[in-house]
Short mmCIF file of N, CA and C and ligand atoms in Angstrom, two decimals:
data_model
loop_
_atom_site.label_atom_id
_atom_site.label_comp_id
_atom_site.label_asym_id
_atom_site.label_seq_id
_atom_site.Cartn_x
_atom_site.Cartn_y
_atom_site.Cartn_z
N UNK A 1 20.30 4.67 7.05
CA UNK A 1 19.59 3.95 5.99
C UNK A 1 18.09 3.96 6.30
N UNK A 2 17.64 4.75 5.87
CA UNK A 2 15.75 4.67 5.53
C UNK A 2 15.22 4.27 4.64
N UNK A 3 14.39 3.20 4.37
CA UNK A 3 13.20 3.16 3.46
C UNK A 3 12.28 4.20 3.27
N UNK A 4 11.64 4.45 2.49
CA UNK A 4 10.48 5.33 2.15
C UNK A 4 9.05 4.52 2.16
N UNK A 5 8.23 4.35 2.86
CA UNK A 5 7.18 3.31 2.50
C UNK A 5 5.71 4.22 2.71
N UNK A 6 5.07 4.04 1.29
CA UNK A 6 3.81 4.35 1.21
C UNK A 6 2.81 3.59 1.81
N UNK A 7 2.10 4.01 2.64
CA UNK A 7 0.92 3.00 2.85
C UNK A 7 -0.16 3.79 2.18
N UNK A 8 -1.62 3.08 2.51
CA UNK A 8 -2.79 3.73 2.28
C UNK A 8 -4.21 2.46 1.30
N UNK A 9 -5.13 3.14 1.42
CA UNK A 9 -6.21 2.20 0.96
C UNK A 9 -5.64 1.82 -0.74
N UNK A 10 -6.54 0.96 -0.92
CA UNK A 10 -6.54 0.69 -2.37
C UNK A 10 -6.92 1.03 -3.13
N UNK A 11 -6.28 1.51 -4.35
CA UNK A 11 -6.76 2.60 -5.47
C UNK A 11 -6.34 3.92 -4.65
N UNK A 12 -5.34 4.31 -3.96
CA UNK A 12 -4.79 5.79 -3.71
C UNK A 12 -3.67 5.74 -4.50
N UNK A 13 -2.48 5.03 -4.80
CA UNK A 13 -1.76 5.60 -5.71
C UNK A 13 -0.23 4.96 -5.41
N UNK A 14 -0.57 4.03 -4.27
CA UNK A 14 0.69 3.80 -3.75
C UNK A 14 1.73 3.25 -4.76
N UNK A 15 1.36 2.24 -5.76
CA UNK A 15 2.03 1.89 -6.84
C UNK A 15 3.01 2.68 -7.63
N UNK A 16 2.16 3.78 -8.41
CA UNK A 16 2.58 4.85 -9.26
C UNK A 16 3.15 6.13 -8.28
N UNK A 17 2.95 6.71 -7.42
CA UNK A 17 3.58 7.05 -6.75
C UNK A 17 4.84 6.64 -6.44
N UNK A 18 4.91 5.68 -6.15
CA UNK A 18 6.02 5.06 -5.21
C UNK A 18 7.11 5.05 -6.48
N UNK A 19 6.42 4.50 -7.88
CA UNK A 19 7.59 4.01 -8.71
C UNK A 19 7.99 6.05 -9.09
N UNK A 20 7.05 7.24 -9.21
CA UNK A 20 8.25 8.31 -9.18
C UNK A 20 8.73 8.76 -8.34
N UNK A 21 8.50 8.39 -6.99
CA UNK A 21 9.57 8.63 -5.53
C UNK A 21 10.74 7.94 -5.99
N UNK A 22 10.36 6.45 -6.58
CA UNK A 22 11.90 5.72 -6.53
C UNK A 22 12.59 5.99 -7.86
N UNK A 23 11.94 6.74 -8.52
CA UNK A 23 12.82 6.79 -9.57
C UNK A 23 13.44 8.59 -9.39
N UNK A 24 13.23 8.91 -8.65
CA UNK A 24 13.75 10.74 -8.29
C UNK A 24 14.61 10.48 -7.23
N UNK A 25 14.14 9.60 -6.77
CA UNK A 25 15.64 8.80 -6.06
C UNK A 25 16.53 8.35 -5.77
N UNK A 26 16.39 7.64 -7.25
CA UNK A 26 17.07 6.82 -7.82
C UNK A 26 17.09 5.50 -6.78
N UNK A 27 16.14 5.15 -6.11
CA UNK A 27 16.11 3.65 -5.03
C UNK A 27 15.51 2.95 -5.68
N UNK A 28 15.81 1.65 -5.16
CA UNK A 28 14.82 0.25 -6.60
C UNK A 28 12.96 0.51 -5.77
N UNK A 29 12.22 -0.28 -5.88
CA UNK A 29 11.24 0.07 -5.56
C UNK A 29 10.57 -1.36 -4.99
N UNK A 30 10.20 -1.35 -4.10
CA UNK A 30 8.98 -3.16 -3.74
C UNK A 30 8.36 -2.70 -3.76
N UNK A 31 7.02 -3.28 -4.48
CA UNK A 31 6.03 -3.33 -4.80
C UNK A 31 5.13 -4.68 -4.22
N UNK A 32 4.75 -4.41 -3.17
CA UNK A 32 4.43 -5.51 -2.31
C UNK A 32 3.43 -6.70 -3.08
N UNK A 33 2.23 -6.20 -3.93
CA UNK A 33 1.71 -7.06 -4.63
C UNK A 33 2.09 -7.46 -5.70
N UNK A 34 2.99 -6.95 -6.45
CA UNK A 34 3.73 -7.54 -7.11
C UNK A 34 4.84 -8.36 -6.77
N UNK A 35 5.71 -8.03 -5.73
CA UNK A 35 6.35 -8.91 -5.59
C UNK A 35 5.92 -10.71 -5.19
N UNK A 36 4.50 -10.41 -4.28
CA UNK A 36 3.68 -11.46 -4.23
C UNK A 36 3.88 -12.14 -5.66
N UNK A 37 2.88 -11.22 -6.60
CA UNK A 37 3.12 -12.31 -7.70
C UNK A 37 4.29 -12.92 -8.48
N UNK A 38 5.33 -12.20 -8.48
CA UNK A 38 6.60 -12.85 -8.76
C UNK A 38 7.04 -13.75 -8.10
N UNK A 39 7.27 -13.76 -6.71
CA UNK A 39 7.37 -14.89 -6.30
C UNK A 39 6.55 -15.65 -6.57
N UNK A 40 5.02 -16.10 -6.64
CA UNK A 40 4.21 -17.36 -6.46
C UNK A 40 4.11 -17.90 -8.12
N UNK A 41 4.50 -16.76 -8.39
CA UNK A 41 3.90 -17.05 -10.18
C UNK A 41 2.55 -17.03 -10.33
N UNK A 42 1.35 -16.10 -8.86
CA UNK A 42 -0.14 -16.49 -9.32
C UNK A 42 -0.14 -15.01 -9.18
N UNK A 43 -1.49 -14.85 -9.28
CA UNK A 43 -2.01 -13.56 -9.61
C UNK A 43 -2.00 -13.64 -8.02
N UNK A 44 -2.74 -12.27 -7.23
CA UNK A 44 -3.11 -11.76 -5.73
C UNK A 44 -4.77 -12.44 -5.88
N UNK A 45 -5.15 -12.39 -6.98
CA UNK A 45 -6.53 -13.11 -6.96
C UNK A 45 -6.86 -14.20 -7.29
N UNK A 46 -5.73 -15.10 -8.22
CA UNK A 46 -5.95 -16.85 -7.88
C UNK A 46 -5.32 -17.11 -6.56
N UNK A 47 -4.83 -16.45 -5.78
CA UNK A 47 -4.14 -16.88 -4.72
C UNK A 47 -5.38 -16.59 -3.39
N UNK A 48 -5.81 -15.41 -3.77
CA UNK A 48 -7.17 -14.80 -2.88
C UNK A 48 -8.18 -16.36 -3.09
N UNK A 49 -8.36 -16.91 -4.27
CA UNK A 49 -9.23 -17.33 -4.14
C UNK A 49 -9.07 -18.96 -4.15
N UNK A 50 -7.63 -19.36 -4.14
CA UNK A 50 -7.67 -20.95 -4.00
C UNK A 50 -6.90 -21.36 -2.32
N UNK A 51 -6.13 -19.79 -1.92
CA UNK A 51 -5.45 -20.21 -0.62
C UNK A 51 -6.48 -19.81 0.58
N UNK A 52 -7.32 -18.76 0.09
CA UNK A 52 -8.00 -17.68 0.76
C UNK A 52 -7.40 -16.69 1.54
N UNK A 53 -8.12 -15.45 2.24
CA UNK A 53 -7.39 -14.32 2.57
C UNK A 53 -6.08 -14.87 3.55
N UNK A 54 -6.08 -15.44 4.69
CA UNK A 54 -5.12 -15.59 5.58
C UNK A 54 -3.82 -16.06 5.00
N UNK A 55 -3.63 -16.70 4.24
CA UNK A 55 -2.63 -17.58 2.99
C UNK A 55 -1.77 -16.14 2.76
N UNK A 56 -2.73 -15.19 1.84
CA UNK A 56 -2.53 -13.72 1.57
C UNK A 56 -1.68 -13.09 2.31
N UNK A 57 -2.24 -12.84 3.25
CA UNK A 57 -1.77 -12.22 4.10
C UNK A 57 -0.80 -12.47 4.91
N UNK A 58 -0.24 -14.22 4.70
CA UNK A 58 1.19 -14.14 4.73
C UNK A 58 2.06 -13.79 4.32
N UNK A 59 1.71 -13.83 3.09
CA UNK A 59 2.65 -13.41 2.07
C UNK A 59 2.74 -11.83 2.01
N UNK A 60 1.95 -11.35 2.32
CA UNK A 60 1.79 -9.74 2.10
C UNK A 60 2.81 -9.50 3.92
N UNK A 61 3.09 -9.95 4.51
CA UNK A 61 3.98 -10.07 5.72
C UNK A 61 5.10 -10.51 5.61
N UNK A 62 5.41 -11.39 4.41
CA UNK A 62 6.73 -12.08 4.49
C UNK A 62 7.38 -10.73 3.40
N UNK A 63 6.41 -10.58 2.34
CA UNK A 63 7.17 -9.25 1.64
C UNK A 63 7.63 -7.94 2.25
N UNK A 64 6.61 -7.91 3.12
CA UNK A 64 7.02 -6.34 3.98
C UNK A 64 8.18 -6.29 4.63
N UNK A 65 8.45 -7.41 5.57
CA UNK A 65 9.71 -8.06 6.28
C UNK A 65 10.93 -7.82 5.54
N UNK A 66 10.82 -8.22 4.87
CA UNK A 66 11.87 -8.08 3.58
C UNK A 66 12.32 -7.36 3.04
N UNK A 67 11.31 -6.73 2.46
CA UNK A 67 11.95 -4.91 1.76
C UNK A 67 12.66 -4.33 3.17
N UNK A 68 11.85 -4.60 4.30
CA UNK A 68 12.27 -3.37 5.32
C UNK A 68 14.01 -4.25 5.44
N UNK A 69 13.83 -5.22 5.33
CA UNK A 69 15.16 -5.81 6.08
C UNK A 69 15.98 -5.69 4.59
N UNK A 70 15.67 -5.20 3.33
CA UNK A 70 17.02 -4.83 2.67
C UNK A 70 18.00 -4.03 3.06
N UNK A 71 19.42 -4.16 2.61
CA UNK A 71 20.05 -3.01 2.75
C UNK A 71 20.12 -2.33 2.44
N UNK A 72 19.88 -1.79 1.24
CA UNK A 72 19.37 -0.60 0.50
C UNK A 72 18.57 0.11 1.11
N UNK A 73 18.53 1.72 0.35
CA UNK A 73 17.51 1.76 0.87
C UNK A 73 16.81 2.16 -0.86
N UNK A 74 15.33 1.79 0.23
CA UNK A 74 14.42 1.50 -0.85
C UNK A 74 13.02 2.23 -0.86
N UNK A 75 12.22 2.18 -1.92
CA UNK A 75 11.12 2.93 -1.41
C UNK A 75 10.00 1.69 -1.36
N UNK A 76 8.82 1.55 -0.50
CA UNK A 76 7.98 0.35 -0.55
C UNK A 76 6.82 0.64 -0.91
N UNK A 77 6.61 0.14 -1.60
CA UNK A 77 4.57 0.27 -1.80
C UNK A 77 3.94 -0.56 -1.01
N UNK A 78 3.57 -0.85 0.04
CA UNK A 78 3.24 -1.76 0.73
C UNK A 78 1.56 -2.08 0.59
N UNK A 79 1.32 -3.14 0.54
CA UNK A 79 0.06 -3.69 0.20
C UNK A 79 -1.03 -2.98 0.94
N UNK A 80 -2.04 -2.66 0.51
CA UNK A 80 -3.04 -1.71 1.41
C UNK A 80 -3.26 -2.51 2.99
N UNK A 81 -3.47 -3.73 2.77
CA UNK A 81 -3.93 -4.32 4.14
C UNK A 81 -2.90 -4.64 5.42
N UNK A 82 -1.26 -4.00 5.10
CA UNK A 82 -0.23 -4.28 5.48
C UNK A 82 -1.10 -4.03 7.28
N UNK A 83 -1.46 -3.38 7.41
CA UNK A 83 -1.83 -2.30 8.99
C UNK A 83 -2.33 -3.34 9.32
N UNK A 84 -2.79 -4.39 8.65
CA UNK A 84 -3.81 -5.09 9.73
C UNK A 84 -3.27 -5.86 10.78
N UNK A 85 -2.63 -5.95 10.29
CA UNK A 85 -2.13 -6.75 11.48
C UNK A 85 -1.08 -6.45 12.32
N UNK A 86 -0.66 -6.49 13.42
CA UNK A 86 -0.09 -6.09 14.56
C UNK A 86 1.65 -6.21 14.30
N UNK A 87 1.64 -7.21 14.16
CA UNK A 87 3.08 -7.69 13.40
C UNK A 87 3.49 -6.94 12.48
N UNK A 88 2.73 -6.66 11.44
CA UNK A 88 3.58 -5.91 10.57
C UNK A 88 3.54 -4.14 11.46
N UNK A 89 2.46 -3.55 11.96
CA UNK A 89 2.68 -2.45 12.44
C UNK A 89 3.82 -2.28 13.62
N UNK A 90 4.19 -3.47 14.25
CA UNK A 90 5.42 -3.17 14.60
C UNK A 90 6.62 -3.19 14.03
N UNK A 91 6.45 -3.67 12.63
CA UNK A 91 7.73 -4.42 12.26
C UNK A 91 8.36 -2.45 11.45
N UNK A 92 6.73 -1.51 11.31
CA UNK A 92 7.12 -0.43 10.66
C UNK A 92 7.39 0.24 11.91
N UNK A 93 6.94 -0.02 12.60
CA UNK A 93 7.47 1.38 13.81
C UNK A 93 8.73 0.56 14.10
N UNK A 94 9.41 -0.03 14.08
CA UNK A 94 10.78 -0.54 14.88
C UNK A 94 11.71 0.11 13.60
N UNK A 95 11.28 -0.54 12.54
CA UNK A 95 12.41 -0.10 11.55
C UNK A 95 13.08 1.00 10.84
N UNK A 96 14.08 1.46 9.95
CA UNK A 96 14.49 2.65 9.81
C UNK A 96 13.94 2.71 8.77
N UNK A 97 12.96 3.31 8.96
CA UNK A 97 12.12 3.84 8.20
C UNK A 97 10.59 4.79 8.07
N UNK A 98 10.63 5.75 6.74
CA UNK A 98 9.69 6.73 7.41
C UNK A 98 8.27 6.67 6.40
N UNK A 99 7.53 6.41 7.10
CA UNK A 99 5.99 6.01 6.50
C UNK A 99 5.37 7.50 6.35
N UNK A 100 4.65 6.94 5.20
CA UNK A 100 3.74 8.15 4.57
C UNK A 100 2.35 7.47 4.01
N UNK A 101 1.60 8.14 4.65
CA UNK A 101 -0.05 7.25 4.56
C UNK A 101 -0.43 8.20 3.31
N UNK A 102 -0.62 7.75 2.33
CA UNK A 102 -1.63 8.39 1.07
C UNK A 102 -3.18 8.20 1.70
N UNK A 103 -3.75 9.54 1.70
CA UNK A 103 -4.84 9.51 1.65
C UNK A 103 -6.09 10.48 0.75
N UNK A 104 -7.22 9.24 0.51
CA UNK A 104 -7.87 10.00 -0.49
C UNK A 104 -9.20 9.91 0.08
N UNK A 105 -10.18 10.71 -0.82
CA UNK A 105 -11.51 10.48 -0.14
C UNK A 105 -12.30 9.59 -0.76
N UNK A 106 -13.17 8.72 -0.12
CA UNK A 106 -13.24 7.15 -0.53
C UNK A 106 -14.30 7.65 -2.27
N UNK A 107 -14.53 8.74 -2.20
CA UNK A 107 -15.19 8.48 -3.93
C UNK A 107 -14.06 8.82 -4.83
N UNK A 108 -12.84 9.51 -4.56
CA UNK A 108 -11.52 9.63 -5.30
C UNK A 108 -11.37 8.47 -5.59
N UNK A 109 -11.44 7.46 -4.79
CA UNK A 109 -10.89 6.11 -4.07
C UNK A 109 -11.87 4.94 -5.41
N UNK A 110 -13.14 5.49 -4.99
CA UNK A 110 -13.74 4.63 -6.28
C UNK A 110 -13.67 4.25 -7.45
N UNK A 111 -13.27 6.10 -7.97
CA UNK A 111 -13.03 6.27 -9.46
C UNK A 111 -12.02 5.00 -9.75
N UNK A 112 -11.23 5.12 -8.86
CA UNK A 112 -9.83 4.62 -9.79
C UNK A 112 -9.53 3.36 -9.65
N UNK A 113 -10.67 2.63 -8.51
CA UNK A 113 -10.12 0.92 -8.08
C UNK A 113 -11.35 0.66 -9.46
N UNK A 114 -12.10 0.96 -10.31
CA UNK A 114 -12.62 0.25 -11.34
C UNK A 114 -12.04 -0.36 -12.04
N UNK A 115 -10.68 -0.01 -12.29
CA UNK A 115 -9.39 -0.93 -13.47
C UNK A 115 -8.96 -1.48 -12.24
N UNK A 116 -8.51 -2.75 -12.78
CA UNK A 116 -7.50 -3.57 -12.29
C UNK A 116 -7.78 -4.64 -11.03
N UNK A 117 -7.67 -5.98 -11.40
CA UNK A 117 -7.79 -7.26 -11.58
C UNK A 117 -7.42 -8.21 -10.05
N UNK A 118 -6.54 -6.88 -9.10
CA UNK A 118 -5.67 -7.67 -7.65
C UNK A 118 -6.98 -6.99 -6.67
N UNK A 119 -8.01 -6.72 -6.71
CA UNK A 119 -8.87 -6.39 -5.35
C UNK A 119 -10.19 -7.60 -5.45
N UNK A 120 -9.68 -8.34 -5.10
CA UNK A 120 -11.16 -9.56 -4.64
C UNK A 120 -11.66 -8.60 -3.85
N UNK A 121 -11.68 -7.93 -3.11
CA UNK A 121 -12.27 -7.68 -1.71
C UNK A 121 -13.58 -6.73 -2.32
N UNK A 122 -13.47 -6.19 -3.37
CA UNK A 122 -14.38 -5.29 -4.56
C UNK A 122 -15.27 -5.74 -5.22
N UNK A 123 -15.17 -7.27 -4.80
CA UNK A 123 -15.63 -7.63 -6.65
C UNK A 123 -17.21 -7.12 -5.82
N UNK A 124 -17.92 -7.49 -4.68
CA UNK A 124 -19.12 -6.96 -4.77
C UNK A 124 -19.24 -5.70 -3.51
N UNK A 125 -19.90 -4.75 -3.99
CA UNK A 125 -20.01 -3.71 -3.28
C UNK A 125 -18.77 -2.69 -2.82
N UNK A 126 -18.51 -2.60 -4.04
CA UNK A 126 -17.60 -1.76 -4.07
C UNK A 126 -17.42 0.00 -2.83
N UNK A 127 -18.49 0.03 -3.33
CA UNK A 127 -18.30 1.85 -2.78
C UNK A 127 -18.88 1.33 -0.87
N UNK A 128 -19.35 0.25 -0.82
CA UNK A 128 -19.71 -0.15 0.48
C UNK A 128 -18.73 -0.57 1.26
N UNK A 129 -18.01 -1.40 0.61
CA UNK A 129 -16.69 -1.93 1.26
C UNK A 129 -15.57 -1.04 1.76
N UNK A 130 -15.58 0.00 0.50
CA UNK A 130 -14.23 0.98 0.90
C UNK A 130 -14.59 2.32 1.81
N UNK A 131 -15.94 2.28 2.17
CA UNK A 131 -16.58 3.29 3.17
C UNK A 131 -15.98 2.40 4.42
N UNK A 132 -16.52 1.24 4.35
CA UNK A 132 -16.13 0.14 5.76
C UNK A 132 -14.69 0.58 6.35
N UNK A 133 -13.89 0.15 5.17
CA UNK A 133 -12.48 0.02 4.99
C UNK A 133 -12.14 0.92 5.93
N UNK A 134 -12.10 1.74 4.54
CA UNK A 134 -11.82 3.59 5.21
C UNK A 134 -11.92 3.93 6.97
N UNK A 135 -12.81 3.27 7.41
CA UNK A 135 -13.57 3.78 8.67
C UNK A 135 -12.53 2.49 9.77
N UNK A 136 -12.64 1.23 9.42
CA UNK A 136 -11.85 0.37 9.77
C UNK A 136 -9.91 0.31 10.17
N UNK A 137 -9.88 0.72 9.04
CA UNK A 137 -8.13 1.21 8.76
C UNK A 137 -7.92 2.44 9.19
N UNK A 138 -8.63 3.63 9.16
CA UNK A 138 -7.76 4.68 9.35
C UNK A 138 -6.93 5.26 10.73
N UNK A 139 -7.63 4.54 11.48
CA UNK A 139 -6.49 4.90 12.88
C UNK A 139 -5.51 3.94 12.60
N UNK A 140 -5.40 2.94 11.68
CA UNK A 140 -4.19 1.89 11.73
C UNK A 140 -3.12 2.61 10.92
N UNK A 141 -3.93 3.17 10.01
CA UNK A 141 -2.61 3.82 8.71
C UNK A 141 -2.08 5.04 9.72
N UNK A 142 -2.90 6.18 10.73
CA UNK A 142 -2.39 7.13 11.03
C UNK A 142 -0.84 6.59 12.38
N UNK A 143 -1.68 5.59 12.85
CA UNK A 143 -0.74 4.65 13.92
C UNK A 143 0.66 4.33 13.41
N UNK A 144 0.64 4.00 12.50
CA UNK A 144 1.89 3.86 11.81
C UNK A 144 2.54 5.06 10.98
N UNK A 145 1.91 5.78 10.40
CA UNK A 145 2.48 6.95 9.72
C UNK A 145 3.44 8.07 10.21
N UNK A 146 4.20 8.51 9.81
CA UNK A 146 4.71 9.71 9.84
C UNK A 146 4.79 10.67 9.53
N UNK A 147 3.60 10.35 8.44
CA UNK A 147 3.49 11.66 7.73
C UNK A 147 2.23 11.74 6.77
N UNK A 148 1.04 12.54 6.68
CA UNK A 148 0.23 12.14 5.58
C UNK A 148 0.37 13.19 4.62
N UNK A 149 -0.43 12.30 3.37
CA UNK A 149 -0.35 13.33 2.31
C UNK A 149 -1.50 12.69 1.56
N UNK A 150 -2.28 14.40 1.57
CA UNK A 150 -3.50 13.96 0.77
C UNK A 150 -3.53 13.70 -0.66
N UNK A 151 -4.29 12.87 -1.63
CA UNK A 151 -4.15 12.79 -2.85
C UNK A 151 -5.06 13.46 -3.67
N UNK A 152 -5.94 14.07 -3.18
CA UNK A 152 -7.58 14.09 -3.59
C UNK A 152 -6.86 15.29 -4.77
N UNK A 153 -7.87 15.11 -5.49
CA UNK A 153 -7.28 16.72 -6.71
C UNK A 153 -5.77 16.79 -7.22
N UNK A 154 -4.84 16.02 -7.25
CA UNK A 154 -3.32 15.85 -7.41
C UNK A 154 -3.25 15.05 -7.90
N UNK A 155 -2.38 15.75 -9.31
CA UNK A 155 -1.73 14.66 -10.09
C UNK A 155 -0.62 13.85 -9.20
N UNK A 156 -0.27 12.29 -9.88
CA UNK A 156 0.33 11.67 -9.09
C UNK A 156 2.12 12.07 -9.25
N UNK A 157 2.36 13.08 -9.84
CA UNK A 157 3.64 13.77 -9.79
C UNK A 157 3.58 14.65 -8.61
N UNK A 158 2.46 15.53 -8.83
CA UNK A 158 2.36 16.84 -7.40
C UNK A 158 2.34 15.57 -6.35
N UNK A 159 1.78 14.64 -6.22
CA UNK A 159 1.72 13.76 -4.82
C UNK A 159 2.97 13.04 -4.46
N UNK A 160 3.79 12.58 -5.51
CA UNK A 160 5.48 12.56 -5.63
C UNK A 160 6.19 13.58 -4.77
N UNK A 161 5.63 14.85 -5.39
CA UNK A 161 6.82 15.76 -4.91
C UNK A 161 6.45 16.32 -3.11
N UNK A 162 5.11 16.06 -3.16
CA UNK A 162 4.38 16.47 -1.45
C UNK A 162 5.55 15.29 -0.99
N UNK A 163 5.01 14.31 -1.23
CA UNK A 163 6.16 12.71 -0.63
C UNK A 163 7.52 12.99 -0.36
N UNK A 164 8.29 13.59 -1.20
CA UNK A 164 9.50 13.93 -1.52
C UNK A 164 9.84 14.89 -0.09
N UNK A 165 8.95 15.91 -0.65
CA UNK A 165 8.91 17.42 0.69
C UNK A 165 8.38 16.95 1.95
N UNK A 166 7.89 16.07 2.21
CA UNK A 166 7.70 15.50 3.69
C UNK A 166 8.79 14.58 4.12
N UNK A 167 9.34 14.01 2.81
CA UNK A 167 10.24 13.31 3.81
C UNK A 167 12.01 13.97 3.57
N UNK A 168 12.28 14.78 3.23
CA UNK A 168 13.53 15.70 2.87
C UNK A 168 14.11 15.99 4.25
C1 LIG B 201 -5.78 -5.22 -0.38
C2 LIG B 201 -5.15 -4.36 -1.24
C3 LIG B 201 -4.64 -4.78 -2.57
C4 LIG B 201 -4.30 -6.28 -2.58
C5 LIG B 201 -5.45 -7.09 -2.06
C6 LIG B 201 -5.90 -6.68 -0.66
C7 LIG B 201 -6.32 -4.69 0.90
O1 LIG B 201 -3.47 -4.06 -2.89
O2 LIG B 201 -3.15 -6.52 -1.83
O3 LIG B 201 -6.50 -6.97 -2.96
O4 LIG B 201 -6.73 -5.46 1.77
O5 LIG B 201 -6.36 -3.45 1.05
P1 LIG B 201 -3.44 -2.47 -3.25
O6 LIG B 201 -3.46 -1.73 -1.96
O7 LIG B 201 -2.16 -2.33 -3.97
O8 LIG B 201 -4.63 -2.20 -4.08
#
């Protein structure tokens, strides 16, 4: 029994990706920030901004825990900031399961975090922050990975099927 779990920065694709891995799969799919919001009933950004980040980032730990500990298997979108912390990077290297870091290059990365409403961490200085990021995270995503796959120039079907062919 393996999970499939995407990691990678925000605005690479892990979402939409993940939902045509799990649907060529036929596996249900977690969606780590979403499942956040289903459970709390708040958005990732009234919660960013009345619990503050650490609050977050429980929850983005108690979801990860979880998908990995279904029985199913499943595919995960796991929240971009999952790496940060130590706990969850062990909780992916212990478990049966095989990680795939999406990676893009942080102006790919720009285009596409302009829509959509779950990145407080954006609201100022956008292209500054995800240079940081980028530079911050990336030995964490490769630490945990098993496999990368670039996104840059790929539709998010061709990046499906790279996903697919790395982990076959
Ligand atoms: C975050 C990524 C976001 C969301 C929150 C924090 C991060 O999710 O969980 O804004 O620290 O990288 P996506 O990776 O789905 O954009």
């Amino acid at each position: 029994m393996t999970h499939l779990v995407l990691v990678g920065m925000m605005g690479v694709g892990k979402s939409t990706v993940g939902r045509l891995v799990a649907a060529e799969l036929d596996r249900p799919l977690f969606d780590s920030d979403e499942m956040i919001e289903q459970r709390t009933g708040r958005t990732v950004r009234e919660i960013w901004s009345t619990d503050g980040e650490a609050a977050f980032r429980t929850l983005e730990t108690d979801t990860l825990l979880e998908a990995l500990a279904e029985p199913e298997e499943s595919v995960i979108a796991a929240a971009g900031g999952v790496v940060l912390s130590e706990r969850n990077r062990e909780a992916l290297a212990s478990a049966d399961a095989h990680v795939v870091w999406l990676l893009a290059d942080v102006d790919v990365l720009l285009d596409r975090v302009r829509n959509g409403m779950h990145r407080p961490l954006l609201d100022d200085d956008p292209e500054g922050t995800l240079r940081r990021m980028h530079v911050e995270r990336a030995a964490l995503y490769q630490e945990v990975a098993d496999a990368v796959v670039s996104v840059d120039h790929r539709s998010p079907n061709d990046v499906a099927k790279a996903v697919l062919r790395c982990c076959a």
